[in-house]
Amino acid sequence: MDEEDALSSTSSLQEWSDAVAAATSTPAGGAVAALATALSASPVAMVAGLTTGREQYAAVHDHARATLERAEILRADLLDMAALDAVAVAEYIDALGRPQTTEFERTAREAAKRAALIEAARVQLELLHQPPQRLQELRPDRAV
């Protein structure tokens, strides 16, 4: 994935959708999972924002503000993870295309594949663990 073609947390939904739908290997499932989860946090932010703006809910304004802050952090983190996942998978695909004629080339190719897989796995693990941790911080009274 070229740097100028790289999707980021500021890329439009249309750009992400077009990239996922394209006949390419990236972005892959991890990026899609992060995007979907970020979208799922959006209505939470919306309701919390609406709640803080209504005087009739003054009793829960502090909780709503905290919820809004956490939802916004979660959304931003997930969008960043989507971009990181897309890059990690692209690096793995690039590593697969490396030459493997000589022993040195095979070793370099395997090292590049391994490094890309480790990064991809790190992003996936963060994606799997981050939202529950954030939700646990948000609602410490509930087990996630």
Coordinates of N, CA and C in Angstrom, one line a residue:
M1 N 0.9 -1.2 0.0 CA 0.0 0.0 0.0 C 0.9 1.2 0.0
D2 N 0.8 2.0 -1.0 CA 1.6 3.3 -1.1 C 1.1 4.2 0.0
E3 N 2.1 5.0 0.4 CA 1.7 6.0 1.5 C 0.6 7.0 1.1
E4 N 0.7 7.4 -0.2 CA -0.3 8.3 -0.7 C -1.7 7.7 -0.9
D5 N -1.7 6.3 -1.0 CA -3.0 5.6 -1.2 C -3.5 5.1 0.2
A6 N -2.7 5.2 1.2 CA -3.1 4.7 2.5 C -4.4 5.3 3.1
L7 N -5.3 4.5 3.6 CA -6.5 5.0 4.2 C -6.1 5.4 5.6
S8 N -6.8 6.4 6.2 CA -6.5 6.9 7.5 C -7.8 7.1 8.3
S9 N -7.7 7.5 9.5 CA -8.8 7.7 10.3 C -9.7 8.9 9.8
T10 N -9.1 9.7 8.9 CA -9.8 10.8 8.3 C -10.4 10.5 6.9
S11 N -10.1 9.3 6.4 CA -10.7 8.9 5.1 C -12.2 8.8 5.2
S12 N -12.9 9.1 4.1 CA -14.3 9.1 4.2 C -14.9 7.6 4.2
L13 N -16.1 7.5 4.6 CA -16.7 6.2 4.6 C -16.8 5.7 3.2
Q14 N -17.0 6.5 2.2 CA -17.0 6.1 0.8 C -15.6 5.6 0.4
E15 N -14.6 6.2 0.8 CA -13.2 5.8 0.5 C -12.9 4.4 1.1
W16 N -13.3 4.2 2.4 CA -13.1 2.9 3.0 C -14.0 1.9 2.3
S17 N -15.2 2.2 2.1 CA -16.1 1.2 1.4 C -15.6 0.8 0.0
D18 N -15.1 1.8 -0.7 CA -14.5 1.5 -2.1 C -13.3 0.6 -1.9
A19 N -12.4 0.9 -0.9 CA -11.2 0.2 -0.8 C -11.5 -1.3 -0.4
V20 N -12.5 -1.5 0.5 CA -12.9 -2.8 1.0 C -13.5 -3.6 -0.2
A21 N -14.3 -2.9 -1.0 CA -14.9 -3.6 -2.1 C -14.0 -3.9 -3.3
A22 N -12.9 -3.2 -3.4 CA -12.0 -3.4 -4.5 C -11.4 -4.8 -4.5
A23 N -11.0 -5.2 -5.7 CA -10.5 -6.6 -5.9 C -9.0 -6.6 -5.5
T24 N -8.8 -6.3 -4.3 CA -7.4 -6.3 -3.7 C -7.5 -7.0 -2.4
S25 N -6.3 -7.3 -1.8 CA -6.2 -8.0 -0.5 C -6.4 -7.1 0.7
T26 N -6.3 -5.8 0.5 CA -6.4 -4.9 1.6 C -7.3 -3.7 1.2
P27 N -7.9 -3.2 2.2 CA -8.0 -3.5 3.6 C -8.8 -4.8 3.8
A28 N -8.5 -5.5 4.9 CA -9.1 -6.8 5.1 C -10.0 -6.8 6.3
G29 N -10.3 -8.0 6.8 CA -11.4 -8.1 7.8 C -11.1 -7.4 9.1
G30 N -9.9 -7.3 9.5 CA -9.6 -6.5 10.8 C -10.0 -5.1 10.7
A31 N -9.7 -4.5 9.5 CA -10.0 -3.1 9.3 C -11.5 -2.9 9.3
V32 N -12.2 -3.8 8.6 CA -13.7 -3.8 8.6 C -14.3 -3.9 10.0
A33 N -13.7 -4.8 10.8 CA -14.2 -5.0 12.1 C -14.0 -3.7 12.9
A34 N -12.9 -3.1 12.8 CA -12.6 -1.9 13.5 C -13.6 -0.8 13.1
L35 N -13.8 -0.7 11.8 CA -14.7 0.4 11.2 C -16.2 0.1 11.7
A36 N -16.6 -1.1 11.7 CA -17.9 -1.4 12.2 C -18.1 -1.1 13.6
T37 N -17.1 -1.4 14.4 CA -17.2 -1.1 15.8 C -17.2 0.4 16.1
A38 N -16.4 1.1 15.3 CA -16.3 2.6 15.4 C -17.7 3.1 15.1
L39 N -18.4 2.6 14.1 CA -19.7 3.0 13.8 C -20.7 2.7 14.9
S40 N -20.5 1.5 15.5 CA -21.4 1.1 16.6 C -21.2 2.1 17.8
A41 N -20.1 2.6 18.0 CA -19.9 3.6 19.1 C -20.5 4.9 18.8
S42 N -20.7 5.2 17.6 CA -21.3 6.5 17.2 C -22.6 6.8 17.8
P43 N -23.6 5.9 17.7 CA -24.9 6.2 18.3 C -24.8 6.4 19.8
V44 N -23.9 5.7 20.5 CA -23.6 6.0 21.9 C -23.2 7.4 22.1
A45 N -22.3 7.9 21.3 CA -21.9 9.3 21.4 C -23.0 10.2 21.1
M46 N -23.8 9.9 20.1 CA -25.0 10.7 19.8 C -26.0 10.9 21.0
V47 N -26.3 9.7 21.6 CA -27.3 9.8 22.7 C -26.7 10.5 23.9
A48 N -25.4 10.2 24.1 CA -24.8 10.9 25.3 C -24.8 12.4 25.0
G49 N -24.5 12.8 23.8 CA -24.5 14.3 23.5 C -25.8 14.9 23.6
L50 N -26.9 14.2 23.1 CA -28.2 14.7 23.2 C -28.6 14.8 24.7
T51 N -28.2 13.8 25.5 CA -28.6 13.8 26.9 C -27.9 15.0 27.6
T52 N -26.7 15.3 27.3 CA -26.0 16.4 28.0 C -26.6 17.8 27.6
G53 N -27.3 17.8 26.5 CA -27.9 19.0 26.0 C -29.3 19.3 26.5
R54 N -29.9 18.4 27.3 CA -31.3 18.5 27.8 C -31.3 18.7 29.3
E55 N -31.9 19.7 29.7 CA -32.0 20.0 31.1 C -32.7 19.0 31.9
Q56 N -33.7 18.3 31.3 CA -34.5 17.3 32.0 C -33.6 16.1 32.4
Y57 N -32.5 16.0 31.8 CA -31.6 14.9 32.2 C -30.4 15.4 33.0
A58 N -30.5 16.5 33.7 CA -29.5 17.1 34.5 C -28.9 16.1 35.5
A59 N -29.7 15.3 36.0 CA -29.2 14.3 37.1 C -28.1 13.4 36.5
V60 N -28.1 13.1 35.2 CA -27.2 12.2 34.6 C -26.2 12.9 33.7
H61 N -26.1 14.2 33.7 CA -25.2 14.9 32.8 C -23.8 14.5 33.0
D62 N -23.3 14.3 34.2 CA -21.9 13.9 34.5 C -21.7 12.5 33.8
H63 N -22.6 11.6 34.0 CA -22.4 10.3 33.4 C -22.5 10.4 31.9
A64 N -23.4 11.2 31.4 CA -23.5 11.3 29.9 C -22.2 11.9 29.3
R65 N -21.7 12.9 30.0 CA -20.4 13.5 29.5 C -19.3 12.5 29.5
A66 N -19.2 11.7 30.6 CA -18.1 10.7 30.7 C -18.3 9.7 29.6
T67 N -19.6 9.3 29.4 CA -19.9 8.3 28.3 C -19.5 8.9 26.9
L68 N -19.9 10.1 26.7 CA -19.5 10.8 25.4 C -18.0 10.8 25.2
E69 N -17.3 11.2 26.3 CA -15.8 11.3 26.1 C -15.3 9.9 25.8
R70 N -15.7 8.9 26.5 CA -15.2 7.5 26.3 C -15.6 7.0 24.9
A71 N -16.8 7.3 24.4 CA -17.3 6.9 23.1 C -16.4 7.6 22.0
E72 N -16.1 8.8 22.2 CA -15.3 9.5 21.2 C -13.9 9.0 21.2
I73 N -13.3 8.7 22.3 CA -12.0 8.1 22.4 C -12.0 6.7 21.7
L74 N -13.0 5.9 22.0 CA -13.1 4.6 21.4 C -13.3 4.7 19.8
R75 N -14.1 5.6 19.4 CA -14.3 5.8 17.9 C -12.9 6.2 17.3
A76 N -12.2 7.1 17.9 CA -11.0 7.6 17.3 C -9.9 6.4 17.3
D77 N -9.9 5.7 18.4 CA -8.9 4.6 18.5 C -9.2 3.5 17.5
L78 N -10.5 3.2 17.3 CA -10.9 2.2 16.3 C -10.6 2.6 14.9
L79 N -10.8 3.8 14.6 CA -10.5 4.3 13.2 C -9.0 4.2 13.0
D80 N -8.2 4.5 14.0 CA -6.8 4.4 13.9 C -6.4 2.9 13.7
M81 N -7.0 2.0 14.4 CA -6.7 0.6 14.3 C -7.1 0.1 12.9
A82 N -8.2 0.6 12.4 CA -8.5 0.2 11.0 C -7.4 0.5 10.0
A83 N -6.9 1.7 10.1 CA -5.8 2.1 9.2 C -4.5 1.3 9.5
L84 N -4.2 1.1 10.8 CA -3.0 0.3 11.1 C -3.2 -1.2 10.5
D85 N -4.4 -1.7 10.6 CA -4.6 -3.1 10.1 C -4.4 -3.1 8.6
A86 N -4.9 -2.1 7.9 CA -4.8 -2.1 6.5 C -3.4 -2.0 6.1
V87 N -2.6 -1.3 6.8 CA -1.1 -1.2 6.5 C -0.4 -2.5 6.8
A88 N -0.7 -3.1 7.9 CA -0.1 -4.3 8.3 C -0.4 -5.4 7.3
V89 N -1.6 -5.6 6.8 CA -1.9 -6.6 5.9 C -1.3 -6.3 4.5
A90 N -1.2 -5.0 4.1 CA -0.5 -4.6 2.9 C 1.0 -5.0 3.0
E91 N 1.6 -4.8 4.1 CA 3.0 -5.1 4.3 C 3.2 -6.6 4.1
Y92 N 2.3 -7.4 4.6 CA 2.4 -8.9 4.5 C 2.2 -9.3 3.0
I93 N 1.3 -8.7 2.3 CA 1.1 -9.0 0.9 C 2.4 -8.6 0.1
D94 N 3.0 -7.4 0.5 CA 4.2 -7.0 -0.2 C 5.3 -8.0 0.1
A95 N 5.4 -8.5 1.3 CA 6.4 -9.5 1.7 C 6.2 -10.8 0.9
L96 N 5.0 -11.2 0.6 CA 4.8 -12.4 -0.2 C 5.3 -12.2 -1.6
G97 N 5.4 -11.0 -2.1 CA 5.9 -10.7 -3.5 C 7.4 -10.6 -3.6
R98 N 8.1 -10.7 -2.4 CA 9.5 -10.6 -2.5 C 10.1 -11.8 -3.2
P99 N 11.3 -11.5 -3.8 CA 12.0 -12.6 -4.5 C 12.4 -13.7 -3.5
Q100 N 12.5 -14.9 -4.0 CA 13.0 -16.0 -3.2 C 13.9 -17.0 -3.9
T101 N 14.7 -16.4 -4.8 CA 15.6 -17.3 -5.6 C 16.8 -17.7 -4.8
T102 N 17.4 -16.8 -4.1 CA 18.6 -17.2 -3.3 C 18.2 -17.5 -1.9
E103 N 19.1 -18.1 -1.1 CA 18.9 -18.3 0.3 C 18.7 -17.0 1.0
F104 N 19.5 -16.0 0.7 CA 19.4 -14.7 1.3 C 18.0 -14.1 1.0
E105 N 17.5 -14.2 -0.2 CA 16.2 -13.6 -0.5 C 15.1 -14.4 0.2
R106 N 15.2 -15.7 0.3 CA 14.2 -16.5 1.0 C 14.2 -16.1 2.5
T107 N 15.4 -15.9 3.1 CA 15.5 -15.5 4.5 C 14.9 -14.1 4.7
A108 N 15.2 -13.2 3.8 CA 14.7 -11.8 3.9 C 13.2 -11.8 3.7
R109 N 12.7 -12.6 2.8 CA 11.2 -12.7 2.6 C 10.5 -13.3 3.8
E110 N 11.1 -14.3 4.4 CA 10.5 -14.9 5.6 C 10.5 -13.9 6.8
A111 N 11.6 -13.2 6.9 CA 11.7 -12.2 8.0 C 10.7 -11.1 7.8
A112 N 10.5 -10.6 6.5 CA 9.5 -9.6 6.2 C 8.1 -10.1 6.5
K113 N 7.8 -11.4 6.1 CA 6.5 -12.0 6.4 C 6.2 -12.0 7.9
R114 N 7.2 -12.5 8.6 CA 7.1 -12.7 10.1 C 6.8 -11.3 10.7
A115 N 7.6 -10.3 10.3 CA 7.4 -9.0 10.9 C 6.0 -8.4 10.6
A116 N 5.6 -8.6 9.4 CA 4.2 -8.1 9.0 C 3.1 -8.9 9.8
L117 N 3.3 -10.2 9.9 CA 2.3 -11.0 10.6 C 2.3 -10.6 12.1
I118 N 3.4 -10.4 12.7 CA 3.4 -9.9 14.1 C 2.7 -8.6 14.3
E119 N 2.9 -7.7 13.4 CA 2.2 -6.4 13.5 C 0.8 -6.6 13.2
A120 N 0.4 -7.4 12.3 CA -1.0 -7.6 12.0 C -1.7 -8.2 13.2
A121 N -1.0 -9.2 13.8 CA -1.6 -9.8 15.0 C -1.7 -8.9 16.2
R122 N -0.7 -8.0 16.3 CA -0.7 -7.0 17.4 C -2.0 -6.1 17.2
V123 N -2.2 -5.6 16.0 CA -3.4 -4.8 15.8 C -4.7 -5.5 16.1
Q124 N -4.7 -6.8 15.6 CA -5.9 -7.6 15.9 C -6.2 -7.8 17.3
L125 N -5.1 -8.1 18.1 CA -5.3 -8.3 19.5 C -5.7 -7.0 20.2
E126 N -5.2 -5.9 19.8 CA -5.6 -4.6 20.3 C -7.0 -4.4 20.0
L127 N -7.4 -4.7 18.8 CA -8.8 -4.5 18.4 C -9.7 -5.4 19.3
L128 N -9.3 -6.6 19.5 CA -10.1 -7.5 20.3 C -10.2 -7.1 21.8
H129 N -9.1 -6.6 22.3 CA -9.1 -6.3 23.8 C -9.4 -4.8 24.1
Q130 N -9.1 -3.9 23.3 CA -9.4 -2.5 23.6 C -10.8 -2.2 23.9
P131 N -11.8 -2.5 23.0 CA -13.1 -2.1 23.3 C -13.6 -2.7 24.7
P132 N -13.4 -3.9 25.0 CA -13.9 -4.4 26.4 C -13.2 -3.6 27.5
Q133 N -11.9 -3.3 27.4 CA -11.2 -2.6 28.4 C -11.9 -1.2 28.6
R134 N -12.1 -0.5 27.4 CA -12.7 0.8 27.5 C -14.1 0.7 28.1
L135 N -14.9 -0.3 27.7 CA -16.2 -0.5 28.2 C -16.2 -0.7 29.7
Q136 N -15.2 -1.5 30.1 CA -15.0 -1.8 31.6 C -14.7 -0.5 32.3
E137 N -13.9 0.4 31.7 CA -13.6 1.7 32.4 C -14.9 2.5 32.4
L138 N -15.7 2.4 31.4 CA -16.9 3.2 31.3 C -18.0 2.7 32.4
R139 N -18.1 1.4 32.5 CA -19.1 0.8 33.4 C -18.4 -0.2 34.3
P140 N -17.6 0.3 35.3 CA -16.9 -0.6 36.2 C -17.8 -1.5 37.0
D141 N -19.1 -1.1 37.1 CA -20.0 -1.9 37.8 C -20.5 -3.2 37.1
R142 N -20.2 -3.3 35.8 CA -20.6 -4.4 35.0 C -19.4 -5.2 34.4
A143 N -19.4 -6.5 34.5 CA -18.3 -7.3 33.9 C -18.5 -7.3 32.4
V144 N -17.5 -7.2 31.7 CA -17.5 -7.2 30.2 C -16.8 -8.5 29.8

